[in-house]
Amino acid sequence: MEAARQLLADIPSLITGAAVLAACIGALWGIVAGALPGITTSVGTALLIPFTFALDPSIALMLLVGVNIGGEYAGSIPAILLRIPGEPSNAACMEDGYIVHQRGETGKALAFSLYPGTIATLFATVVFLFLSAPLVDFAIQMSPAGYFSLFVFALTAIAMFGDENPGKGFAAVFLGLALAAVGTDTGSAATRLNFGFREFADGLPLLPVIVGLFAISQVLIDISAKTLPAQASGGGKGLWEAMKLPKLREFRLVGRATAIGTAIGTVLGVLPGMGSTVSSFVAYSESRRWSKTPEQFGHGSYEGIAAPEAANNAVGPAALMPALALGIPGNGSSAMILAALVLQGFRPGPSLLEGAPELLSAVFMGLVLAAIATVVFGTLLLPLWVWLVSIKESIMMPIVMLLVAVGTFAQSGTIFDVWVALAMGLIGFFMIRYGFPIVATVIAFVLGDFIEQNLRRSLVLSDGSLSIFVTDRLSLVFLVFTVITATVMYLNQRKRLKQPIEASRE
Amino acid sequence: MTDEVPAAGDDSTSPAAPARGDNVGLRVAATASVILAFAGVVLAGAVQTQAVFITDVLGPKGFLYFVVGGLVLSSIVSAIVEWRLATARLAAGVGTEAAPGDLSWIRFFATAVGFAAYLMVLPFGGFLVSTAAYSMGTAAIAGERSKALLAAIAVLVPLGFVIVFEVLLNIELPGGRTGLFGN
């Protein structure tokens, strides 16, 4: 409580014109990136990172948090209008949203994503206010062994979640760790894995790796797809005619779904690897279970839009808690926010906020301002977002690639880094195509050095004995969590694998 | 259903067919081999690593060996899971694991090579000329066929970048505005 009070006390000094502008620009860019074909929220965030380098860390954080919040909503726009989810997490609202749009209620479909999503963001932000500072205090007391085991737990969850083949998830994690090991070893001054490139003496540059893996790979995937999506049609009525927003009494219909989605998104968002997609689908199924009209789900239910979108939006602030307090980003967006802080000279981990507690207040402020900006821009500029969805991908592709080139060059002043981004883009393309999760690689890459340092420090403390990971109580707890998580996820995956086979037999 | 239109430049019109059963072994082996090859690269790097002084028990090589071990284990797990999944699906008569989505390799290579060529030409051609050619070419690869729109992209995209980044944000553009030809 005291920590929350302290956090709130810092806020007045942070409310400046630049801060409000940063959150608004971030939210606007997030909505644009989410709505534009060929750009996702992750790509939008990655493209903006180079331009945050010169900003004050608090302002940079507010900008990126704004993109995160705006993008969470905007991913539902192509899902509802085109039946193409902006992010995987928006797939849960796609079926009902598209049917509502086809009925000629486009405005209502988008509003039932926007308003419940904003409520969820604000609720999760309040939770962030109360939990993040105690989490930082807890993190500071952890030993290197505890930290290493915590990372093992987080990376195991991230590797095992999502793809049906955990081997590929772990391979992606170890790829990230290997990329992080490139360059001069801080402990011994030995150069590692640079294969003759002097440019890699300081390690692989963070920004080109992230931008390449997220943005270039996505362009390559989109541009080489056999079929390109059609543009938004008017649904049942003309597109502009369908823009009417819901009446107040209609919002009451989605109250329960919003509450369920908000609670699920806030709780699951804190867990690494779970992220928006799991939360959205769990919220959808739970909301159907508790609904008075479950038969409408899948046939244009308003609740079927509100519940997953509330969960999806609650994850944004929730995932920032472990990212900032423990240095463990739970999803791609929080990994990029962490990467932006690393570029600003901060080290991930418990010391991240030790010397700069005002960053927590900045994030809290950014979340609130961005939520307000998103609801304002989302409502007032609704026709603009609908129009953006219909912009041709052929126009967006070169612009995204140019933003990568200009942004990467702007940060380092050398075209070599753009070549690195291209190489990473090619790697990312093959990873996505063959089912390797690139988010796992990025998170492992950002944390790699920190993981290695904690492993080495632990072994120094124990004279080389691995028993320290069991004798340290916190480390043991995280290792037990790791085993439990891996077992549960393995059993779930087995169950999931059997389902399509059994369904096809029937 | 999403209305989908064939993209201009498609080099095939046949629908994606499920992967044949006799490809399973090859695909499993290929995936595992790629991971193992990468493990080999890291191992080679670990062997070549020479430390001037070592301050801890693990040293600079230890973590690399840890990564190599992880990659080898991952390749084994990946191969086993993929094989079991594919054979179970075959036994159920639903084909092997869903094949990756069909794609146009021509457009993929054209995009990658086009960007590489752009980076090579930038220092000489400068941002304006190189970007005009690159943005028009990439839009064409992405399926744009309207000559008027392609011309508009060639003019407006580089100009837009110069105005936003160089003039408004004071950010240096790669290759300079006119490159070596302008000097």
XYZ file of C-alpha atoms in Angstrom:
689
model
C 0.000 0.000 0.000
C 2.852 2.323 0.949
C 4.603 1.483 -2.323
C 1.454 2.282 -4.301
C 1.133 5.600 -2.443
C 4.752 6.421 -3.283
C 4.119 5.479 -6.899
C 1.102 7.785 -7.046
C 3.088 10.578 -5.382
C 5.562 10.582 -8.294
C 2.821 10.990 -10.873
C 2.170 14.765 -10.753
C 5.774 15.451 -11.754
C 5.344 13.140 -14.730
C 2.221 14.778 -16.159
C 3.847 17.025 -18.699
C 2.837 18.013 -22.195
C 5.491 15.696 -23.606
C 4.152 12.766 -21.575
C 0.566 13.264 -22.693
C 1.730 13.715 -26.284
C 3.866 10.556 -26.120
C 0.999 8.431 -24.792
C -1.394 9.867 -27.405
C 1.044 9.390 -30.293
C 1.788 5.880 -29.034
C -1.911 4.987 -28.833
C -2.544 6.466 -32.288
C 0.389 4.610 -33.833
C -0.732 1.436 -32.036
C -4.221 1.690 -33.545
C -2.792 2.499 -36.991
C -0.295 -0.381 -36.790
C -2.972 -2.789 -35.602
C -5.440 -1.740 -38.287
C -3.045 -1.529 -41.233
C -2.621 -4.697 -43.232
C 0.869 -6.130 -43.013
C 1.706 -4.395 -39.709
C 0.872 -5.958 -36.364
C 1.202 -4.388 -32.924
C 4.507 -6.211 -32.421
C 5.831 -4.926 -35.742
C 4.541 -1.436 -34.908
C 6.354 -1.485 -31.565
C 9.552 -2.834 -33.130
C 9.492 -0.115 -35.792
C 9.146 2.605 -33.159
C 11.966 1.447 -30.837
C 14.807 3.096 -32.830
C 13.142 6.468 -32.450
C 12.827 6.142 -28.678
C 16.599 5.995 -28.283
C 17.009 9.739 -27.980
C 13.997 10.221 -25.705
C 13.914 10.476 -21.931
C 13.337 6.897 -20.592
C 9.993 7.864 -18.990
C 8.702 9.427 -22.203
C 9.972 6.479 -24.271
C 8.146 4.086 -21.939
C 4.899 6.042 -22.207
C 5.188 6.037 -25.998
C 5.728 2.271 -26.204
C 3.065 1.526 -23.605
C 0.711 3.646 -25.734
C 1.493 1.543 -28.816
C 0.860 -1.586 -26.788
C -2.546 -0.429 -25.540
C -3.696 1.068 -28.859
C -2.551 -2.017 -30.726
C -4.355 -4.428 -28.393
C -7.647 -2.855 -29.435
C -6.786 -2.334 -33.088
C -5.925 -5.970 -33.728
C -9.653 -6.640 -33.460
C -10.452 -4.260 -36.350
C -9.199 -6.519 -39.183
C -10.486 -9.532 -37.220
C -14.008 -8.092 -37.189
C -13.984 -6.529 -40.671
C -11.946 -9.035 -42.662
C -11.922 -12.135 -40.468
C -8.131 -11.792 -40.349
C -6.912 -11.337 -36.747
C -4.395 -8.520 -36.310
C -2.725 -10.631 -33.603
C -3.370 -14.307 -32.764
C -5.152 -13.163 -29.600
C -7.810 -11.407 -31.683
C -8.840 -14.700 -33.274
C -11.155 -15.463 -30.350
C -13.491 -12.541 -31.156
C -13.238 -13.052 -34.917
C -16.174 -15.406 -35.466
C -18.773 -13.398 -33.564
C -17.317 -10.027 -34.554
C -17.379 -10.839 -38.257
C -20.986 -12.055 -38.077
C -22.072 -8.895 -36.212
C -20.256 -6.835 -38.876
C -21.960 -8.829 -41.637
C -25.317 -8.037 -39.991
C -24.528 -4.383 -40.703
C -23.601 -3.546 -37.083
C -19.937 -2.711 -37.673
C -19.925 0.163 -35.165
C -21.373 -2.063 -32.454
C -18.920 -4.877 -33.172
C -15.955 -2.518 -32.844
C -17.415 -0.772 -29.783
C -17.882 -4.090 -27.969
C -14.172 -4.620 -28.497
C -13.108 -1.066 -27.602
C -15.063 -0.251 -24.434
C -14.782 -3.569 -22.553
C -11.122 -3.562 -23.589
C -10.592 -0.119 -22.070
C -12.307 -1.114 -18.817
C -10.057 -4.180 -18.668
C -6.935 -2.098 -19.322
C -7.797 0.317 -16.520
C -8.569 -2.496 -14.068
C -5.305 -4.292 -14.841
C -3.501 -0.961 -14.501
C -4.822 -0.567 -10.955
C -3.595 -4.096 -10.178
C -0.246 -3.060 -11.676
C -0.198 -0.092 -9.292
C -0.591 -2.280 -6.202
C 1.518 -5.304 -7.179
C 4.484 -4.063 -9.177
C 6.318 -2.220 -6.390
C 6.129 -5.171 -3.909
C 7.277 -7.425 -6.752
C 10.340 -5.206 -7.231
C 11.102 -5.419 -3.488
C 10.804 -9.204 -3.668
C 13.053 -9.368 -6.749
C 15.837 -7.372 -5.116
C 16.162 -9.978 -2.361
C 16.618 -12.890 -4.769
C 19.944 -14.726 -5.013
C 21.666 -15.435 -8.366
C 20.593 -19.090 -8.065
C 16.980 -18.041 -7.459
C 17.160 -15.752 -10.436
C 18.601 -18.401 -12.718
C 15.868 -20.862 -11.720
C 13.219 -18.187 -12.240
C 14.495 -17.716 -15.786
C 14.491 -21.476 -16.334
C 10.857 -21.507 -15.219
C 9.899 -18.567 -17.463
C 11.709 -19.838 -20.539
C 10.266 -23.338 -20.060
C 6.746 -21.894 -19.970
C 7.453 -19.734 -23.025
C 9.060 -22.607 -24.957
C 6.326 -25.103 -24.200
C 3.383 -22.845 -24.824
C 1.803 -22.480 -28.232
C 3.312 -24.812 -30.739
C 2.373 -28.451 -30.490
C 6.050 -29.402 -30.640
C 7.930 -28.285 -27.469
C 11.233 -29.334 -29.066
C 10.900 -26.412 -31.481
C 10.076 -24.053 -28.602
C 13.221 -25.069 -26.711
C 15.303 -24.863 -29.891
C 14.046 -21.284 -30.329
C 15.047 -20.468 -26.742
C 18.555 -21.908 -27.171
C 18.915 -20.059 -30.482
C 18.192 -16.829 -28.593
C 20.722 -17.745 -25.882
C 23.353 -18.490 -28.540
C 22.722 -15.163 -30.261
C 23.080 -13.435 -26.884
C 26.465 -15.105 -26.346
C 27.962 -13.504 -29.482
C 30.672 -10.927 -28.712
C 33.091 -10.295 -25.891
C 32.500 -12.279 -22.698
C 32.372 -9.823 -19.817
C 33.949 -12.250 -17.324
C 37.029 -13.272 -19.273
C 37.367 -10.786 -22.166
C 37.253 -13.719 -24.611
C 35.542 -13.128 -27.943
C 32.868 -15.689 -28.712
C 30.970 -16.705 -31.841
C 31.858 -13.574 -33.806
C 33.366 -15.635 -36.671
C 35.752 -12.915 -37.753
C 33.303 -9.987 -37.752
C 34.837 -7.165 -35.732
C 31.414 -5.467 -35.741
C 30.199 -8.171 -33.364
C 32.829 -7.453 -30.702
C 30.152 -5.853 -28.528
C 27.652 -8.584 -29.316
C 24.839 -8.775 -31.806
C 23.085 -5.408 -31.896
C 19.755 -5.665 -30.092
C 17.635 -3.505 -32.355
C 18.387 -5.164 -35.731
C 17.776 -8.584 -34.183
C 14.355 -7.578 -32.869
C 13.296 -5.563 -35.911
C 14.522 -8.269 -38.269
C 12.855 -11.133 -36.435
C 9.542 -9.329 -36.012
C 9.133 -6.906 -38.925
C 11.146 -8.216 -41.891
C 10.086 -11.820 -41.330
C 6.423 -10.738 -41.242
C 6.768 -8.832 -44.522
C 8.423 -11.865 -46.126
C 5.654 -14.139 -44.842
C 2.891 -11.799 -46.049
C 4.420 -10.981 -49.407
C 5.094 -14.600 -50.305
C 1.614 -15.827 -49.351
C -0.147 -17.425 -52.278
C -3.304 -15.443 -51.731
C -3.682 -11.907 -50.522
C -6.774 -11.009 -48.477
C -9.612 -9.090 -50.044
C -10.474 -5.638 -48.752
C -13.193 -4.755 -46.288
C -16.688 -4.870 -47.688
C -19.670 -3.098 -46.268
C -21.124 -6.078 -44.501
C -24.905 -6.196 -44.562
C -25.294 -2.439 -45.088
C -23.039 0.259 -46.509
C -19.835 0.582 -44.504
C -20.570 4.101 -43.251
C -24.200 3.366 -42.558
C -23.113 0.535 -40.290
C -21.088 2.781 -37.974
C -23.766 3.287 -35.306
C -22.486 2.725 -31.774
C -24.399 0.595 -29.248
C -26.952 2.095 -26.886
C -26.206 2.207 -23.172
C -28.611 -0.632 -22.352
C -26.822 -2.830 -24.885
C -23.610 -2.392 -22.919
C -25.350 -4.020 -19.937
C -25.590 -7.189 -22.009
C -21.818 -7.530 -22.024
C -21.161 -6.572 -18.373
C -20.676 -10.120 -17.131
C -18.526 -11.073 -20.152
C -16.364 -7.989 -19.608
C -15.841 -8.861 -15.940
C -14.922 -12.479 -16.751
C -12.520 -11.426 -19.507
C -10.908 -8.753 -17.328
C -10.307 -11.135 -14.413
C -8.921 -13.914 -16.609
C -6.672 -11.560 -18.606
C -5.252 -9.926 -15.483
C -4.411 -13.233 -13.770
C -3.080 -15.116 -16.801
C -1.259 -12.048 -18.145
C 1.186 -12.126 -15.249
C 2.298 -15.677 -16.085
C 5.122 -15.854 -18.618
C 4.221 -17.423 -21.925
C 0.478 -17.460 -21.294
C -0.119 -14.027 -22.773
C -3.052 -12.683 -24.702
C -3.935 -15.653 -26.856
C -4.578 -18.146 -24.053
C -6.392 -15.488 -22.020
C -8.681 -14.588 -24.913
C -9.704 -18.147 -25.652
C -10.152 -19.052 -21.972
C -12.257 -15.895 -21.504
C -14.363 -16.775 -24.542
C -15.146 -20.282 -23.301
C -15.714 -19.189 -19.683
C -17.960 -16.351 -20.789
C -20.026 -18.788 -22.851
C -20.279 -21.102 -19.849
C -21.622 -18.318 -17.625
C -23.740 -16.595 -20.276
C -27.541 -16.489 -20.205
C -27.488 -16.948 -23.982
C -24.650 -19.397 -24.684
C -26.369 -20.547 -27.870
C -25.585 -17.161 -29.471
C -21.824 -17.703 -29.179
C -20.387 -18.332 -32.606
C -23.470 -16.783 -34.223
C -22.803 -13.084 -33.659
C -22.863 -12.751 -29.865
C -21.854 -9.383 -28.415
C -20.485 -11.210 -25.369
C -18.357 -13.310 -27.718
C -16.568 -10.101 -28.717
C -16.412 -8.410 -25.310
C -15.021 -11.288 -23.216
C -11.938 -12.174 -25.315
C -11.162 -8.534 -26.059
C -11.380 -7.599 -22.369
C -8.993 -10.461 -21.558
C -6.682 -9.497 -24.397
C -6.497 -5.879 -23.228
C -6.005 -6.769 -19.562
C -2.914 -8.779 -20.484
C -1.024 -5.646 -21.640
C -0.636 -4.026 -18.183
C -0.477 -7.413 -16.420
C 2.431 -8.669 -18.551
C 4.394 -5.511 -17.774
C 4.552 -6.424 -14.069
C 6.969 -9.369 -14.379
C 8.769 -7.622 -17.261
C 9.652 -4.559 -15.218
C 9.873 -6.039 -11.726
C 11.582 -9.351 -12.459
C 12.981 -8.703 -15.925
C 10.847 -11.478 -17.420
C 8.767 -10.360 -20.370
C 5.705 -12.555 -20.695
C 4.958 -11.705 -24.311
C 6.429 -10.082 -27.411
C 5.258 -6.545 -26.645
C 6.660 -6.484 -23.116
C 9.903 -8.020 -24.461
C 10.223 -5.068 -26.808
C 9.525 -2.547 -24.051
C 12.268 -4.242 -22.028
C 14.554 -4.125 -25.075
C 13.916 -0.381 -25.416
C 14.999 0.064 -21.791
C 18.136 -2.005 -22.428
C 18.917 0.277 -25.374
C 18.561 3.211 -22.976
C 21.301 1.664 -20.820
C 19.216 -0.214 -18.247
C 19.976 -3.828 -17.353
C 17.062 -6.264 -17.147
C 16.528 -7.863 -13.762
C 15.860 -6.734 -10.207
C 18.214 -3.781 -10.538
C 16.249 -2.445 -13.504
C 14.029 -0.217 -11.405
C 16.240 -0.007 -8.326
C 17.891 3.196 -9.416
C 14.920 4.571 -11.333
C 11.674 3.923 -9.447
C 10.031 6.750 -11.371
C 9.859 4.409 -14.366
C 7.088 2.435 -12.633
C 5.091 5.633 -12.194
C 5.765 6.471 -15.841
C 4.393 3.104 -16.934
C 1.318 3.514 -14.723
C 0.748 7.001 -16.093
C 1.362 5.805 -19.651
C -1.176 2.989 -19.241
C -3.894 5.337 -17.968
C -3.237 8.024 -20.589
C -3.022 5.464 -23.396
C -6.285 3.808 -22.343
C -8.032 7.189 -22.408
C -6.405 8.117 -25.731
C -7.380 4.776 -27.247
C -11.027 5.127 -26.295
C -11.137 8.733 -27.560
C -9.352 8.072 -30.857
C -11.056 4.716 -31.240
C -14.483 6.335 -31.031
C -13.923 9.632 -32.840
C -11.868 8.243 -35.706
C -13.801 4.998 -36.215
C -14.360 5.578 -39.964
C -10.635 6.263 -40.391
C -9.676 2.904 -38.860
C -12.190 1.133 -41.086
C -10.645 2.873 -44.075
C -7.101 1.967 -42.973
C -8.006 -1.717 -43.021
C -8.776 -1.401 -46.709
C -5.351 0.035 -47.658
C -3.597 -2.352 -49.997
C -0.807 -4.493 -48.545
C 1.214 -3.794 -51.679
C 1.533 -0.174 -50.529
C 2.383 -1.077 -46.928
C 5.096 -3.676 -47.644
C 7.749 -1.278 -49.028
C 6.936 1.269 -46.310
C 7.505 -1.295 -43.522
C 10.819 -2.378 -45.058
C 11.898 1.249 -45.410
C 10.959 1.984 -41.798
C 13.199 -0.928 -40.791
C 16.087 0.451 -42.861
C 15.685 4.048 -41.692
C 15.053 3.133 -38.035
C 17.966 0.709 -37.767
C 20.304 3.110 -39.523
C 19.150 6.017 -37.363
C 20.100 4.174 -34.181
C 23.587 3.033 -35.218
C 24.565 5.201 -38.192
C 25.752 2.154 -40.108
C 24.176 0.115 -42.898
C 25.845 -3.011 -41.476
C 23.107 -3.136 -38.839
C 20.455 -3.115 -41.554
C 22.194 -6.153 -43.085
C 21.993 -7.834 -39.678
C 18.261 -7.035 -39.599
C 17.831 -8.609 -43.046
C 19.709 -11.747 -41.962
C 17.527 -11.978 -38.862
C 14.445 -11.438 -41.009
C 15.399 -14.427 -43.157
C 15.968 -16.553 -40.053
C 12.635 -15.344 -38.648
C 10.861 -16.188 -41.898
C 11.991 -19.813 -41.782
C 11.265 -20.005 -38.062
C 7.670 -18.827 -38.525
C 7.156 -21.036 -41.561
C 8.361 -24.175 -39.813
C 6.693 -23.533 -36.468
C 9.523 -22.170 -34.292
C 8.237 -19.402 -31.950
C 10.247 -16.232 -32.597
C 8.984 -14.596 -29.391
C 10.865 -17.270 -27.430
C 14.049 -16.433 -29.346
C 13.671 -12.703 -28.760
C 13.004 -13.098 -25.022
C 15.966 -15.475 -24.626
C 18.154 -13.090 -26.623
C 17.214 -10.068 -24.483
C 17.788 -12.007 -21.247
C 20.681 -14.222 -22.401
C 23.556 -12.275 -20.890
C 21.695 -11.872 -17.606
C 20.907 -15.595 -17.437
C 24.543 -16.510 -18.069
C 25.832 -14.060 -15.471
C 23.490 -15.454 -12.811
C 24.424 -19.040 -13.655
C 28.109 -18.205 -13.372
C 27.689 -16.206 -10.175
C 25.741 -19.084 -8.603
C 28.496 -21.539 -9.447
C 31.158 -19.204 -8.081
C 29.229 -19.017 -4.795
C 28.952 -22.816 -4.603
C 32.511 -23.587 -5.791
C 31.117 -25.186 -8.920
C 28.498 -27.363 -7.222
C 25.090 -27.544 -8.926
C 23.512 -28.320 -5.556
C 23.099 -24.579 -4.967
C 20.039 -24.638 -7.215
C 18.356 -27.093 -4.830
C 19.672 -25.785 -1.510
C 18.586 -22.210 -2.256
C 14.934 -22.274 -1.168
C 13.599 -19.831 -3.744
C 15.526 -21.553 -6.503
C 14.045 -24.889 -5.448
C 10.534 -23.406 -5.509
C 11.024 -22.156 -9.078
C 12.486 -25.486 -10.187
C 9.454 -27.275 -8.726
C 7.210 -24.787 -10.577
C 9.162 -25.568 -13.734
C 8.545 -29.297 -13.409
C 4.841 -28.772 -12.637
C 4.393 -26.325 -15.537
C 6.219 -28.579 -17.978
C 4.133 -31.591 -16.902
C 0.808 -29.738 -17.133
C 1.687 -28.255 -20.510
C 2.883 -31.617 -21.817
C -0.377 -33.290 -20.758
C -2.418 -30.463 -22.302
C -0.498 -30.733 -25.525
C -1.070 -34.485 -25.682
C -4.771 -33.911 -25.177
C -4.817 -31.203 -27.859
C -2.972 -33.383 -30.336
C -5.521 -36.161 -29.967
C -8.485 -33.853 -30.574
C -8.081 -33.146 -34.323
C -7.360 -36.806 -34.988
C -10.406 -37.980 -33.059
C -12.565 -35.271 -34.647
C -11.549 -36.360 -38.128
C -12.356 -39.985 -37.298
C -15.909 -38.987 -36.367
C -15.638 -16.989 -44.951
C -12.869 -14.630 -45.894
C -12.993 -13.669 -49.497
C -9.599 -14.398 -50.888
C -8.273 -13.356 -54.234
C -5.272 -14.851 -55.977
C -2.308 -12.508 -55.721
C -0.801 -11.204 -58.882
C 2.407 -13.007 -59.601
C 1.288 -16.403 -58.316
C 3.419 -19.100 -59.846
C 0.891 -21.804 -59.150
C -2.867 -22.056 -58.915
C -3.123 -25.539 -57.412
C -4.597 -25.749 -53.905
C -2.314 -26.757 -51.044
C -2.230 -30.527 -50.854
C -1.670 -32.403 -47.617
C 1.897 -33.595 -47.217
C 2.423 -37.153 -48.397
C 3.196 -39.827 -45.855
C 6.510 -40.695 -47.457
C 7.755 -37.143 -46.795
C 7.382 -37.443 -43.027
C 10.787 -38.951 -42.368
C 12.461 -36.427 -44.630
C 10.779 -33.466 -42.951
C 11.530 -34.730 -39.448
C 15.143 -35.370 -40.396
C 15.473 -31.979 -42.085
C 14.166 -30.072 -39.037
C 16.385 -32.012 -36.647
C 19.383 -31.566 -38.962
C 18.949 -27.783 -39.087
C 18.903 -27.595 -35.278
C 21.905 -29.942 -35.055
C 23.773 -27.928 -37.683
C 23.240 -24.814 -35.609
C 24.440 -26.698 -32.527
C 27.536 -27.586 -34.567
C 28.161 -23.917 -35.351
C 27.917 -23.008 -31.651
C 30.175 -25.952 -30.756
C 32.777 -24.794 -33.293
C 32.584 -21.327 -31.775
C 33.011 -22.774 -28.277
C 36.072 -24.792 -29.301
C 37.676 -21.727 -30.917
C 37.016 -19.513 -27.878
C 40.221 -18.620 -26.055
C 40.111 -16.803 -22.743
C 42.963 -14.587 -21.585
C 41.971 -15.102 -17.962
C 39.130 -17.015 -16.369
C 37.468 -15.718 -13.226
C 34.867 -18.408 -12.593
C 34.398 -22.157 -12.792
C 32.239 -22.063 -15.892
C 34.458 -19.765 -17.960
C 33.466 -18.319 -21.335
C 33.018 -21.758 -22.924
C 30.729 -23.328 -20.335
C 27.608 -21.450 -21.318
C 28.198 -22.270 -24.989
C 28.403 -25.994 -24.161
C 25.184 -25.595 -22.164
C 23.541 -24.089 -25.270
C 24.920 -26.851 -27.501
C 23.508 -29.487 -25.141
C 20.153 -27.726 -25.141
C 20.050 -27.576 -28.924
C 20.932 -31.268 -29.286
C 18.209 -32.235 -26.792
C 15.740 -29.934 -28.548
C 16.435 -31.541 -31.909
C 15.823 -35.007 -30.441
C 12.578 -33.952 -28.720
C 11.457 -32.092 -31.834
C 12.096 -35.130 -34.058
C 10.315 -37.552 -31.708
C 7.244 -35.325 -31.275
C 7.013 -34.529 -34.973
C 7.369 -38.184 -35.922
C 4.775 -39.359 -33.394
C 2.368 -36.653 -34.454
C 2.743 -37.406 -38.144
C 2.408 -41.177 -37.771
C -0.644 -40.786 -35.509
C -2.285 -38.569 -38.103
C -1.427 -40.976 -40.886
C -2.882 -43.860 -38.893
C -6.066 -41.841 -38.401
C -6.220 -41.182 -42.133
C -5.956 -37.399 -41.843
C -2.624 -36.985 -43.586
C 0.563 -35.997 -41.860
C 1.117 -32.867 -39.811
C -0.420 -29.929 -41.577
C 2.105 -28.787 -44.163
C 3.278 -25.179 -43.862
C 1.081 -22.824 -45.894
C 1.666 -22.736 -49.618
C 3.806 -19.822 -50.694
C 5.366 -18.207 -53.711
C 9.119 -18.727 -53.425
C 9.602 -16.376 -56.368
C 8.076 -13.478 -54.442
C 10.031 -14.460 -51.324
C 13.402 -14.437 -53.101
C 12.529 -11.313 -55.097
C 11.697 -9.440 -51.861
C 14.815 -10.581 -50.012
C 17.168 -10.016 -52.964
C 15.455 -6.689 -53.729
C 16.117 -5.430 -50.194
C 19.725 -6.643 -50.328
C 20.214 -4.876 -53.666
C 18.669 -1.734 -52.192
C 21.155 -1.768 -49.307
C 24.056 -2.188 -51.742
C 22.896 0.608 -54.040
C 21.963 3.082 -51.263
C 25.453 4.556 -50.639
C 25.901 5.270 -54.348
C 22.407 6.085 -55.519
C 21.336 7.999 -52.444
C 18.054 7.677 -50.577
C 15.719 9.408 -53.022
C 16.585 7.515 -56.205
C 17.255 4.129 -54.579
C 14.077 4.296 -52.489
C 11.963 5.290 -55.487
C 13.135 2.220 -57.376
C 12.938 -0.056 -54.332
C 9.459 0.950 -53.186
C 8.042 0.658 -56.699
C 9.682 -2.745 -57.187
C 8.501 -4.107 -53.831
C 4.945 -2.890 -54.440
C 5.015 -4.649 -57.806
C 6.300 -7.856 -56.184
C 3.475 -7.586 -53.630
C 0.975 -7.689 -56.477
C 0.375 -4.053 -57.394
C -0.334 -3.764 -61.123
C -1.706 -0.220 -61.476
C 0.986 1.814 -63.242
C -0.404 5.061 -61.881
C -0.270 3.778 -58.306
C 3.248 2.392 -58.814
C 4.382 5.773 -60.120
C 2.729 7.512 -57.178
C 4.495 5.132 -54.751
C 7.846 5.806 -56.444
C 7.421 9.551 -55.978
C 5.501 9.905 -52.707
C 7.173 7.249 -50.537
C 10.769 8.584 -50.760
C 9.552 12.172 -50.534
C 7.406 11.315 -47.516
C 10.369 9.702 -45.749
C 12.600 12.706 -46.472
C 9.971 15.141 -45.183
C 9.078 13.160 -42.039
C 12.502 11.897 -40.996
C 15.070 14.338 -42.404
C 13.160 17.615 -42.388
C 10.760 17.223 -39.436
C 12.619 14.807 -37.130
C 16.172 15.714 -38.194
C 17.125 12.043 -38.567
C 19.878 11.162 -41.017
C 18.725 8.903 -43.846
C 20.841 5.944 -45.012
C 22.911 6.811 -48.080
C 22.243 10.534 -47.717
C 19.584 12.268 -49.790
C 21.426 12.012 -53.110
C 24.305 9.581 -52.405
C 27.645 9.784 -54.179
C 26.034 11.180 -57.327
C 25.034 14.274 -55.454
C 28.566 15.052 -54.296
